[in-house]
Amino acid sequence: MVSIVVVPHEALRKISKPLSEKEIKTGEFKKLLSDLSLALLTRDDGVGLSAPQIAVNKRVFVVAGKVFNKDWLNDKKPKGVLPPDEYFINPVITKSSKKLSVLEEGCLSVPEMYGLVKRPSTVTMEYLDPNGVKKTKKVSGILARIFQHEIDHLDGILFTDKATDLKRIEQLPDGSEL
Ligand code: ZN
């Protein structure tokens, strides 16, 4: 069982290492990708997860397939089979818009906290896919937000370092969240 580590776990504050072409082809690396997806699946509220969040300091993160579904993006219940999870290896932001947007963020490794974070609205990211093929994606909206949040994890940065107006989610006596 893979578990998601939470603050103050030291893996969350380390700078993660890039993956070599050779490493990407190993069975161990394929296992890391499936571990990331399995760990993410344990949380309904999760949209992305980086390797340091399962205590592996390698530069890779996963984005949940549901994020690539139009219904989900429009706040509707997705119909049919969800797209597969996508993995981003050695990601680098090569271009950021001057335009910034402020959005609320939370993190599976920082339980019960959320806050407003200002980030570029649109980013271009270069990365390797799981076959080691170099790709480029230009995204805005929630994907731009996820990409930047996850790349921060690879550099040991948490959203709480950047957030203003940090708040704790009120807990009910039975432990459920409001
Ligand atoms: Zn996070």
PDB file of C-alpha atoms and ligand atoms in Angstrom, residues 12 48-50 53 105-110 149-150 153 157-159, ligand 1:
ATOM      1  CA  LEU A  12       8.524  17.263   0.675  1.00  0.00           C
ATOM      2  CA  GLY A  48      -2.430  15.621  -9.198  1.00  0.00           C
ATOM      3  CA  LEU A  49       0.376  13.986  -7.250  1.00  0.00           C
ATOM      4  CA  SER A  50       4.146  14.309  -7.428  1.00  0.00           C
ATOM      5  CA  GLN A  53       4.471  13.083  -2.067  1.00  0.00           C
ATOM      6  CA  GLU A 105      -5.218  25.789  -3.721  1.00  0.00           C
ATOM      7  CA  GLY A 106      -4.954  22.890  -1.350  1.00  0.00           C
ATOM      8  CA  CYS A 107      -2.554  19.956  -1.215  1.00  0.00           C
ATOM      9  CA  LEU A 108      -2.872  16.279  -0.300  1.00  0.00           C
ATOM     10  CA  SER A 109       0.372  16.638   1.689  1.00  0.00           C
ATOM     11  CA  VAL A 110      -0.857  19.642   3.675  1.00  0.00           C
ATOM     12  CA  HIS A 149       1.857  23.325  -8.159  1.00  0.00           C
ATOM     13  CA  GLU A 150       3.374  19.910  -8.980  1.00  0.00           C
ATOM     14  CA  HIS A 153       6.792  19.972  -5.266  1.00  0.00           C
ATOM     15  CA  ILE A 157       8.203  24.152  -2.475  1.00  0.00           C
ATOM     16  CA  LEU A 158       4.724  23.894  -0.964  1.00  0.00           C
ATOM     17  CA  PHE A 159       1.726  26.077  -1.824  1.00  0.00           C
TER      18      PHE A 159
HETATM   19 ZN    ZN B   1       0.507  19.436  -3.519  1.00  0.00          ZN
END
